[in-house]
mmCIF file with all atom_site columns, C-alpha atoms and ligand atoms in Angstrom:
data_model
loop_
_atom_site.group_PDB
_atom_site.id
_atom_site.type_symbol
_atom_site.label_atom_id
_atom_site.label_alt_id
_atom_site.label_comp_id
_atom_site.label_asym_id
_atom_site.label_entity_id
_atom_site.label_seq_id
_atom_site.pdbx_PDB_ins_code
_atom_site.Cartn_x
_atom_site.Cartn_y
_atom_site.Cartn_z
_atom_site.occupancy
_atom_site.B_iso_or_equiv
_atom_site.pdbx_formal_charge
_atom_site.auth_seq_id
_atom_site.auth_comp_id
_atom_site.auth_asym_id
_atom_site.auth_atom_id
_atom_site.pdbx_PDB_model_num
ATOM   1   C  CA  . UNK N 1 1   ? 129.600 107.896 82.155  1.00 0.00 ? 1   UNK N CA  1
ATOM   2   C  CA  . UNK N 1 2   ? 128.727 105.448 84.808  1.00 0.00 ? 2   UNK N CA  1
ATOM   3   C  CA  . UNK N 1 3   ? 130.047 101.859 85.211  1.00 0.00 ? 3   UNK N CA  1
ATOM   4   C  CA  . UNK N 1 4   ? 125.917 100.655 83.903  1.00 0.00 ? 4   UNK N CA  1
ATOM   5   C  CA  . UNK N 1 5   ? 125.801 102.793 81.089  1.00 0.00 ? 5   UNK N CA  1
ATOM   6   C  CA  . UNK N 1 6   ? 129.507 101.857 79.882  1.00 0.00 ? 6   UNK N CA  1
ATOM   7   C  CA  . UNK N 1 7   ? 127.964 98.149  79.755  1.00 0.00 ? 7   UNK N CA  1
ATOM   8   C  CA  . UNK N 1 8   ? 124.707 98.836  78.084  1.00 0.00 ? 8   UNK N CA  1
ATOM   9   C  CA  . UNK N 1 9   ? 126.561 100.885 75.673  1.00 0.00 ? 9   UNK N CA  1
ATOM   10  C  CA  . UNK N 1 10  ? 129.192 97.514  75.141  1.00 0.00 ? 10  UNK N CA  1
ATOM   11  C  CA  . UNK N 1 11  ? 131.882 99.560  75.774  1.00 0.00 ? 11  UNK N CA  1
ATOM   12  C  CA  . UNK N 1 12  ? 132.637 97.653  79.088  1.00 0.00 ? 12  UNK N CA  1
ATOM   13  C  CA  . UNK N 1 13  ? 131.966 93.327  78.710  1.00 0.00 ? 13  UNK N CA  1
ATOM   14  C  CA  . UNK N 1 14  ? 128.836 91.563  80.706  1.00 0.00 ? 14  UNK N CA  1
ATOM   15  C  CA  . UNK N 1 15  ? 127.654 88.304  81.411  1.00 0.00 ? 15  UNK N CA  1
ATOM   16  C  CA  . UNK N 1 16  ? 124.180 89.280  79.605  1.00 0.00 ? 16  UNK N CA  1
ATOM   17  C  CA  . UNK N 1 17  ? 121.312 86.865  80.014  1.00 0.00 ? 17  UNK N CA  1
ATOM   18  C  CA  . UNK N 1 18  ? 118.540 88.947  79.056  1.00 0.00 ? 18  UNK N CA  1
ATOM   19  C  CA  . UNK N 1 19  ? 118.243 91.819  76.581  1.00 0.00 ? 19  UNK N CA  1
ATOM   20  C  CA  . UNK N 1 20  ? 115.326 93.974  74.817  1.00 0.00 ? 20  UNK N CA  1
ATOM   21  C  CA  . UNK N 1 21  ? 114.783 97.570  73.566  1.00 0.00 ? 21  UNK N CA  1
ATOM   22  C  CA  . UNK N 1 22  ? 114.984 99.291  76.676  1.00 0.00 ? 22  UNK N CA  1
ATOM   23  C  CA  . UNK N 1 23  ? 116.880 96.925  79.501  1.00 0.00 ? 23  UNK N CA  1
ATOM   24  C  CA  . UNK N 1 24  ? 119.839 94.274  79.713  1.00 0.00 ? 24  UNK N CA  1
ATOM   25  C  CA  . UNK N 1 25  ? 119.926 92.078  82.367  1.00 0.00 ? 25  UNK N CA  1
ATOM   26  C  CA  . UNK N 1 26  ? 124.106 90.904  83.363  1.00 0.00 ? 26  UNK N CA  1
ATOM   27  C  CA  . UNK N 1 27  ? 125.400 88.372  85.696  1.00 0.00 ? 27  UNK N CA  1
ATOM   28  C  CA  . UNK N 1 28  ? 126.751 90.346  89.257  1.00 0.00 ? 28  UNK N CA  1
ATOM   29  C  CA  . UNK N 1 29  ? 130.696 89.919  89.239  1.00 0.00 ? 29  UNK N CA  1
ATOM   30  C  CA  . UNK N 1 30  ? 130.211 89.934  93.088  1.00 0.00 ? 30  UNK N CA  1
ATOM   31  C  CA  . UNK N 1 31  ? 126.997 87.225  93.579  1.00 0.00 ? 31  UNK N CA  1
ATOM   32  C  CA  . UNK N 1 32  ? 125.370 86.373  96.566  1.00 0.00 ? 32  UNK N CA  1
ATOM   33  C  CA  . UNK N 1 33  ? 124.241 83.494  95.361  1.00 0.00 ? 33  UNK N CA  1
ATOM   34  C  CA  . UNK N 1 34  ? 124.841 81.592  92.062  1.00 0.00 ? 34  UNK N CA  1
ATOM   35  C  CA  . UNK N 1 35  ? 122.707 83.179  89.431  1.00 0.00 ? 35  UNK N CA  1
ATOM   36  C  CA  . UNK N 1 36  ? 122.434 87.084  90.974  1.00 0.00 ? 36  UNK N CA  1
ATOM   37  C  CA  . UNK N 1 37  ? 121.527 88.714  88.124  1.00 0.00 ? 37  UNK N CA  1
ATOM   38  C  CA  . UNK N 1 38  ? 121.283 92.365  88.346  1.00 0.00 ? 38  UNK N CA  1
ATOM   39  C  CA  . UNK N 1 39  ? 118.121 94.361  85.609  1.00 0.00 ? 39  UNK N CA  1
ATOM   40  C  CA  . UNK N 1 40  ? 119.207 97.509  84.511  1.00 0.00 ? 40  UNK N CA  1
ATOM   41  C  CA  . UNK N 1 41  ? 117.379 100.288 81.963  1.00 0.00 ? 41  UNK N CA  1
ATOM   42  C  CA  . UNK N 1 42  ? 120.117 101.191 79.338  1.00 0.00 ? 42  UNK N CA  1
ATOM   43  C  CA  . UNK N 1 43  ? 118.913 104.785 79.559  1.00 0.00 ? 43  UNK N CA  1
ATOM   44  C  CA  . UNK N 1 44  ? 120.427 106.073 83.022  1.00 0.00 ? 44  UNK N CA  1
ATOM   45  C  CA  . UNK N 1 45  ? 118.398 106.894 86.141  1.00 0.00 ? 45  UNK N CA  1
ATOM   46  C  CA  . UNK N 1 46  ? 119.915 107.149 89.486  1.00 0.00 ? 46  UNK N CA  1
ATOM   47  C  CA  . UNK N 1 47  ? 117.117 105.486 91.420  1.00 0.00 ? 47  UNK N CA  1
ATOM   48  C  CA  . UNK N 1 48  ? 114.126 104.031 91.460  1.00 0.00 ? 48  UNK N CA  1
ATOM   49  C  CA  . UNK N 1 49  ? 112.225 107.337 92.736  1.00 0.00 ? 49  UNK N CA  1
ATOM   50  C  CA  . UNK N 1 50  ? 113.898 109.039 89.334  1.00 0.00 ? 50  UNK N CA  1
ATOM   51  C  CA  . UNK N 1 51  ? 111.948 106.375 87.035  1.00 0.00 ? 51  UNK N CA  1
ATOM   52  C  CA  . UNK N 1 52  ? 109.111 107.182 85.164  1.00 0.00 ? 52  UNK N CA  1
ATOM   53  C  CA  . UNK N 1 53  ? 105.997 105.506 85.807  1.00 0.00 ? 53  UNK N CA  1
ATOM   54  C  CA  . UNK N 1 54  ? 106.330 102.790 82.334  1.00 0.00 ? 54  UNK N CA  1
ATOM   55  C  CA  . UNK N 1 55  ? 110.013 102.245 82.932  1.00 0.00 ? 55  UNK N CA  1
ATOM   56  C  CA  . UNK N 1 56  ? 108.954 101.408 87.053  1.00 0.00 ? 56  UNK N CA  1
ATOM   57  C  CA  . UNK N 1 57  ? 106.719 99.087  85.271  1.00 0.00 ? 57  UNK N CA  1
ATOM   58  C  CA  . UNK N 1 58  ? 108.795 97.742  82.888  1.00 0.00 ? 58  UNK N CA  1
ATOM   59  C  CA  . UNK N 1 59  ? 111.927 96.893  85.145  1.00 0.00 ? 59  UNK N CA  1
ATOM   60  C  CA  . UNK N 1 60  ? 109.429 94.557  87.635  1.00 0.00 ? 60  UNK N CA  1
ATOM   61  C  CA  . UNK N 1 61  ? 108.464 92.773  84.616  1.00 0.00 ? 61  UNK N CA  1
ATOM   62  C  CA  . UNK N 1 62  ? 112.053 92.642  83.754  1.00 0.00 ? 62  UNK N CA  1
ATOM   63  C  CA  . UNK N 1 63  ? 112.592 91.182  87.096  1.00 0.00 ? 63  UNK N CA  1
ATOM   64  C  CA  . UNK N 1 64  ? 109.932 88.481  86.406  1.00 0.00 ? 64  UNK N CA  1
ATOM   65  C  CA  . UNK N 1 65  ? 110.808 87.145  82.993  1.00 0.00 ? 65  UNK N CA  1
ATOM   66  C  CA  . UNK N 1 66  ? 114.892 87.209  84.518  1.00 0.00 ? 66  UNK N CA  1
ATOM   67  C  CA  . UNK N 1 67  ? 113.572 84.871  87.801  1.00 0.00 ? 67  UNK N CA  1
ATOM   68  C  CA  . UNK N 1 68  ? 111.155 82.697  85.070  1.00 0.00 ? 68  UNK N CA  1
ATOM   69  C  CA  . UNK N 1 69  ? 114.611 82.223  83.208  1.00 0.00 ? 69  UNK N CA  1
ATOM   70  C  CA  . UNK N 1 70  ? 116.998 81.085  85.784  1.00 0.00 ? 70  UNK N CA  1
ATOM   71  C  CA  . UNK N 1 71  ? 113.760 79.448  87.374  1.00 0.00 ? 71  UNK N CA  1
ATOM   72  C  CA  . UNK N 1 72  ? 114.006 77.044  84.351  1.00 0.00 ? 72  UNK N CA  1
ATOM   73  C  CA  . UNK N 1 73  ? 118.058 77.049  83.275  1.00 0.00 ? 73  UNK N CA  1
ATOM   74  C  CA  . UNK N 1 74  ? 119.407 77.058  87.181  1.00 0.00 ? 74  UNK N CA  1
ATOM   75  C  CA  . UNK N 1 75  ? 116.311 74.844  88.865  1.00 0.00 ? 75  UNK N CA  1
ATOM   76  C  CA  . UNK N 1 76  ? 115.550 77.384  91.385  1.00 0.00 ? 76  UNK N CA  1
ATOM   77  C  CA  . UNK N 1 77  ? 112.350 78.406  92.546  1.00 0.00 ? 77  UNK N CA  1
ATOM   78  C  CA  . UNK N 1 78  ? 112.674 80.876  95.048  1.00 0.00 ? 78  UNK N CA  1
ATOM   79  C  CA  . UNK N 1 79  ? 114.276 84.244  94.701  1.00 0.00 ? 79  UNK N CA  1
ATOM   80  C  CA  . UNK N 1 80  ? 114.789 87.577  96.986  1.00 0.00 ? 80  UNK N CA  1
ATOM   81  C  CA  . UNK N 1 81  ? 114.141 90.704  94.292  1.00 0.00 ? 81  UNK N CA  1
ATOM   82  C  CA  . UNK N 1 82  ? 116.219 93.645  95.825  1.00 0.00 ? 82  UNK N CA  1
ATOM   83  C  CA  . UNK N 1 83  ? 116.237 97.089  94.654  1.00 0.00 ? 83  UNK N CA  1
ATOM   84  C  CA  . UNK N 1 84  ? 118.588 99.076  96.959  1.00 0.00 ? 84  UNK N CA  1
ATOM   85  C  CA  . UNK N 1 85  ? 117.292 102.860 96.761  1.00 0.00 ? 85  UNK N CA  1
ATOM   86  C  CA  . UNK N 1 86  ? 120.012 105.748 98.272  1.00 0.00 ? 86  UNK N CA  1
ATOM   87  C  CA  . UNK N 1 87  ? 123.593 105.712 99.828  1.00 0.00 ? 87  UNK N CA  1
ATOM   88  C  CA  . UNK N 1 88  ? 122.083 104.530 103.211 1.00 0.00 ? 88  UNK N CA  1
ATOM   89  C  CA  . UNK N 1 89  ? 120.261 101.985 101.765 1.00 0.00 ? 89  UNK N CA  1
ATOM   90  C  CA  . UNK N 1 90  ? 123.199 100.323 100.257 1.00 0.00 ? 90  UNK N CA  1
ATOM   91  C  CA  . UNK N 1 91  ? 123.055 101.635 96.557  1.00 0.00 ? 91  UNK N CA  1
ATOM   92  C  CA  . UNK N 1 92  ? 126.371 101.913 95.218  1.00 0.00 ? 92  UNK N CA  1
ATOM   93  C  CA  . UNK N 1 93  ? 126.145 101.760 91.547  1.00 0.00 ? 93  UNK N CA  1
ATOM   94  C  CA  . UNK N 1 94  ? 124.057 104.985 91.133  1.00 0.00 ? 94  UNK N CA  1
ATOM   95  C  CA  . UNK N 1 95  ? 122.431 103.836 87.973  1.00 0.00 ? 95  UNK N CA  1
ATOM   96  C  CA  . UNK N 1 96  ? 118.939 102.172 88.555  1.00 0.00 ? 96  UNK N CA  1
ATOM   97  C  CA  . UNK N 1 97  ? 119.025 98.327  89.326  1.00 0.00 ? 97  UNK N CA  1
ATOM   98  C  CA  . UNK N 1 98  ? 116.964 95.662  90.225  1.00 0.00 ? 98  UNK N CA  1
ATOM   99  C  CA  . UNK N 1 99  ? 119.142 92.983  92.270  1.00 0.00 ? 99  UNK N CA  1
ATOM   100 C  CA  . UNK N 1 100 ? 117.189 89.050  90.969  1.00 0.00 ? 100 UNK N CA  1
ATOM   101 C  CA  . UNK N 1 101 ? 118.768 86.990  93.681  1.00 0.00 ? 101 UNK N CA  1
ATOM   102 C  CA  . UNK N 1 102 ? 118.177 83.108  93.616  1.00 0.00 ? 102 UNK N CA  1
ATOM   103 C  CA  . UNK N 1 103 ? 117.705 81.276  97.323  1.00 0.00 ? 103 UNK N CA  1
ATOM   104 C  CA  . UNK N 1 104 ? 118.724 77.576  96.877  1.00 0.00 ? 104 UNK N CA  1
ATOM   105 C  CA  . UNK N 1 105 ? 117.919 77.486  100.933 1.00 0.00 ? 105 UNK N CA  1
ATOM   106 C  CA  . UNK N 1 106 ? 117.063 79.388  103.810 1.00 0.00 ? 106 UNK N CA  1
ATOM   107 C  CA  . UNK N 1 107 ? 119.748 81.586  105.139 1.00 0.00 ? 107 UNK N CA  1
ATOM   108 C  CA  . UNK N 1 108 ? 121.102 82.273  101.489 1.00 0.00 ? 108 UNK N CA  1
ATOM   109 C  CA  . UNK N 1 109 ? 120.010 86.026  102.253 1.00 0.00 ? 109 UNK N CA  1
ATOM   110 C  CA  . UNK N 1 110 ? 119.156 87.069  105.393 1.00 0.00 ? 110 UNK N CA  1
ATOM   111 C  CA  . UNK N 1 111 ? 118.633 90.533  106.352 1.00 0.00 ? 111 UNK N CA  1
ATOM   112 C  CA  . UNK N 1 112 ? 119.153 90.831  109.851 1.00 0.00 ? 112 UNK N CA  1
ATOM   113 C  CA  . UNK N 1 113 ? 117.212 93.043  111.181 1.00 0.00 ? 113 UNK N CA  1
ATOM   114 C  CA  . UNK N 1 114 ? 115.485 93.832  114.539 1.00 0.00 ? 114 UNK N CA  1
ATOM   115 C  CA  . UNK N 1 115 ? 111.741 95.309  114.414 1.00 0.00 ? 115 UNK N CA  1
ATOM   116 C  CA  . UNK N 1 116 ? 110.431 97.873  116.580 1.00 0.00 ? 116 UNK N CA  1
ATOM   117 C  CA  . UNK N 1 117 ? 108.143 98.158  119.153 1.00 0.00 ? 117 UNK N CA  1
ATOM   118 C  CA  . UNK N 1 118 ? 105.094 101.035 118.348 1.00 0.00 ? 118 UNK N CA  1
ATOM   119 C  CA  . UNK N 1 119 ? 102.227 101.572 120.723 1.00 0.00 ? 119 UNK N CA  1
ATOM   120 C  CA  . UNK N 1 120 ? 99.181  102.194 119.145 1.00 0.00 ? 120 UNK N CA  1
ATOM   121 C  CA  . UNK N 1 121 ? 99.628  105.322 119.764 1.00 0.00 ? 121 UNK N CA  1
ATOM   122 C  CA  . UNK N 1 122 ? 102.575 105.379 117.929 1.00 0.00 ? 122 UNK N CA  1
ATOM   123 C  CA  . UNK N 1 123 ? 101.045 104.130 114.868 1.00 0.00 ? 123 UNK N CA  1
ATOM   124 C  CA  . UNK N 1 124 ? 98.146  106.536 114.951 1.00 0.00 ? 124 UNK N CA  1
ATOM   125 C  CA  . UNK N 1 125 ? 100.184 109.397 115.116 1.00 0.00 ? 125 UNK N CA  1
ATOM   126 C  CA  . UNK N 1 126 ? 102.179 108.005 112.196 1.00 0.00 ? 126 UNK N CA  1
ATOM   127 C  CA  . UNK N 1 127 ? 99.480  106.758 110.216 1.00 0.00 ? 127 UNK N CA  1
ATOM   128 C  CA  . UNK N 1 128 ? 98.325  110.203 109.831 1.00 0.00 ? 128 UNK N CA  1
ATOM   129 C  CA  . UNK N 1 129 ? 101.061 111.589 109.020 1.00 0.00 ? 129 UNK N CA  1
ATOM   130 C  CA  . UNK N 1 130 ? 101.749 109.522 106.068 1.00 0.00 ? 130 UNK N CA  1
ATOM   131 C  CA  . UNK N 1 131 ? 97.776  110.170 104.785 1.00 0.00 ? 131 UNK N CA  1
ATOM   132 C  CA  . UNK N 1 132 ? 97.517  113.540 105.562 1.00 0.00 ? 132 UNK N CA  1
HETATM 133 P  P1  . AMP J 2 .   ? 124.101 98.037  94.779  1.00 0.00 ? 1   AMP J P1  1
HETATM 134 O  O1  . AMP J 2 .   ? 124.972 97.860  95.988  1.00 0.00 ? 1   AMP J O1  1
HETATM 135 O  O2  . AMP J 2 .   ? 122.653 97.729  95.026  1.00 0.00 ? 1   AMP J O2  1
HETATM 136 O  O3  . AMP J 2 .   ? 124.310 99.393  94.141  1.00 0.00 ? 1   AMP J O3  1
HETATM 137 O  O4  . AMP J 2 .   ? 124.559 96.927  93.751  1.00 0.00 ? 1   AMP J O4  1
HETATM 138 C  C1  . AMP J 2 .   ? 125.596 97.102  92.837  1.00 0.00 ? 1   AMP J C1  1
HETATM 139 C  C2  . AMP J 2 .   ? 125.988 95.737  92.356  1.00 0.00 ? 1   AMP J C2  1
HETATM 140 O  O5  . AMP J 2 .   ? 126.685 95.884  91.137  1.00 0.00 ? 1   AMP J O5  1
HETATM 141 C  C3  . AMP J 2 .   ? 126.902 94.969  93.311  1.00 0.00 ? 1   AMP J C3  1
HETATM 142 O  O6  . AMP J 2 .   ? 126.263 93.762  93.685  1.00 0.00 ? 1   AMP J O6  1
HETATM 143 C  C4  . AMP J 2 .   ? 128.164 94.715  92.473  1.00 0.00 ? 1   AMP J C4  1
HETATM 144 O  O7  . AMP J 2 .   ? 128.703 93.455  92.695  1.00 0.00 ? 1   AMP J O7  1
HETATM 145 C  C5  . AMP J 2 .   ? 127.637 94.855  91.068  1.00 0.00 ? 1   AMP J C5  1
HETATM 146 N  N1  . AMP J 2 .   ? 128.597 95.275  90.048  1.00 0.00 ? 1   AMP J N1  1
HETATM 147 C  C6  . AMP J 2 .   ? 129.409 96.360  90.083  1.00 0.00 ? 1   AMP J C6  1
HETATM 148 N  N2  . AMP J 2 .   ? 130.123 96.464  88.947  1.00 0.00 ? 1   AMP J N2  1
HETATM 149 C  C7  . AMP J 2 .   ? 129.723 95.427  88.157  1.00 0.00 ? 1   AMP J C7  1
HETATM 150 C  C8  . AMP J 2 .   ? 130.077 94.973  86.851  1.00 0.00 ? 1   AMP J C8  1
HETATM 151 N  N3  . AMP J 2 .   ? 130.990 95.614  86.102  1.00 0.00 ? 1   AMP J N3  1
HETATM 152 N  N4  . AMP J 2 .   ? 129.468 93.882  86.366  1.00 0.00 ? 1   AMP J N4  1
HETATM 153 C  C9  . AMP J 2 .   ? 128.554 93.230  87.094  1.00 0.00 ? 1   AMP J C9  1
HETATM 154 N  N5  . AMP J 2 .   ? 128.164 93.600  88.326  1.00 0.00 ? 1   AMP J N5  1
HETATM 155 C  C10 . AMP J 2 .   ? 128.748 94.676  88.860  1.00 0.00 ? 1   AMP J C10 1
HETATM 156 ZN ZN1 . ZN  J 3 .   ? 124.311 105.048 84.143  1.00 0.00 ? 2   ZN  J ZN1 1
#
């Protein structure tokens, strides 16, 4: 059983701050910033393209009533919500999770990243691929 499902199931201890029938919301042992708070479903999925469309649903309003909470108990307003989706992506607890991440300032999480240069052409060849 995975390291998620052993805490929704109590048999391993969490910092839970939020709970209801179908989701638990824990305190991450590893935060980025005070308050990172991870949403998990207590059934297991590995990733967000494995939900079904109500859970999907469900975990963003999760997300919501988690940031509304440490909105009001931790006095921050600002947040970065963070689902990591696949090995490459960063994932590594393979158990569906959305990442509620408080920013107290700029620069608390920054993804460094560089964007790239398309031509037009570029994105018209691309465009249609996606639509077609
Ligand atoms: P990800 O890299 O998106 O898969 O995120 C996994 C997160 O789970 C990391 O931020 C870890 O710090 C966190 N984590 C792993 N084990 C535990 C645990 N037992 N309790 C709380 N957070 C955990
Ligand atoms: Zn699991």
């Amino acid at each position: 059983m995975c390291i998620f499902c052993k805490i929704a199931n109590k048999e391993i201890p969490s910092y839970t701050v939020y709970e209801d029938d179908n989701f638990l919301a824990f305190l991450d042992l590893s935060p980025i910033t005070v308050g990172h708070t991870l949403v998990v479903p207590k059934k297991h999925y590995a990733n967000l393209l494995e939900l079904d469309e109500a859970t999907a649903k469900e975990a963003l309003n999760v997300a919501r009533k988690v940031a509304l909470l440490l909105k009001e108990k931790l006095n921050v307003s600002d947040f970065n919500i963070v689902n990591n989706c696949g090995e490459n992506a960063g994932q590594s607890v393979h158990h569906f999770h959305i990442h509620v991440i408080p920013i107290y300032k700029k620069g608390d999480l920054e993804f460094k990243v560089q964007t790239k240069k398309l031509s037009d052409e570029d994105f018209k060849k691309l465009h249609t691929k996606i639509i077609k």
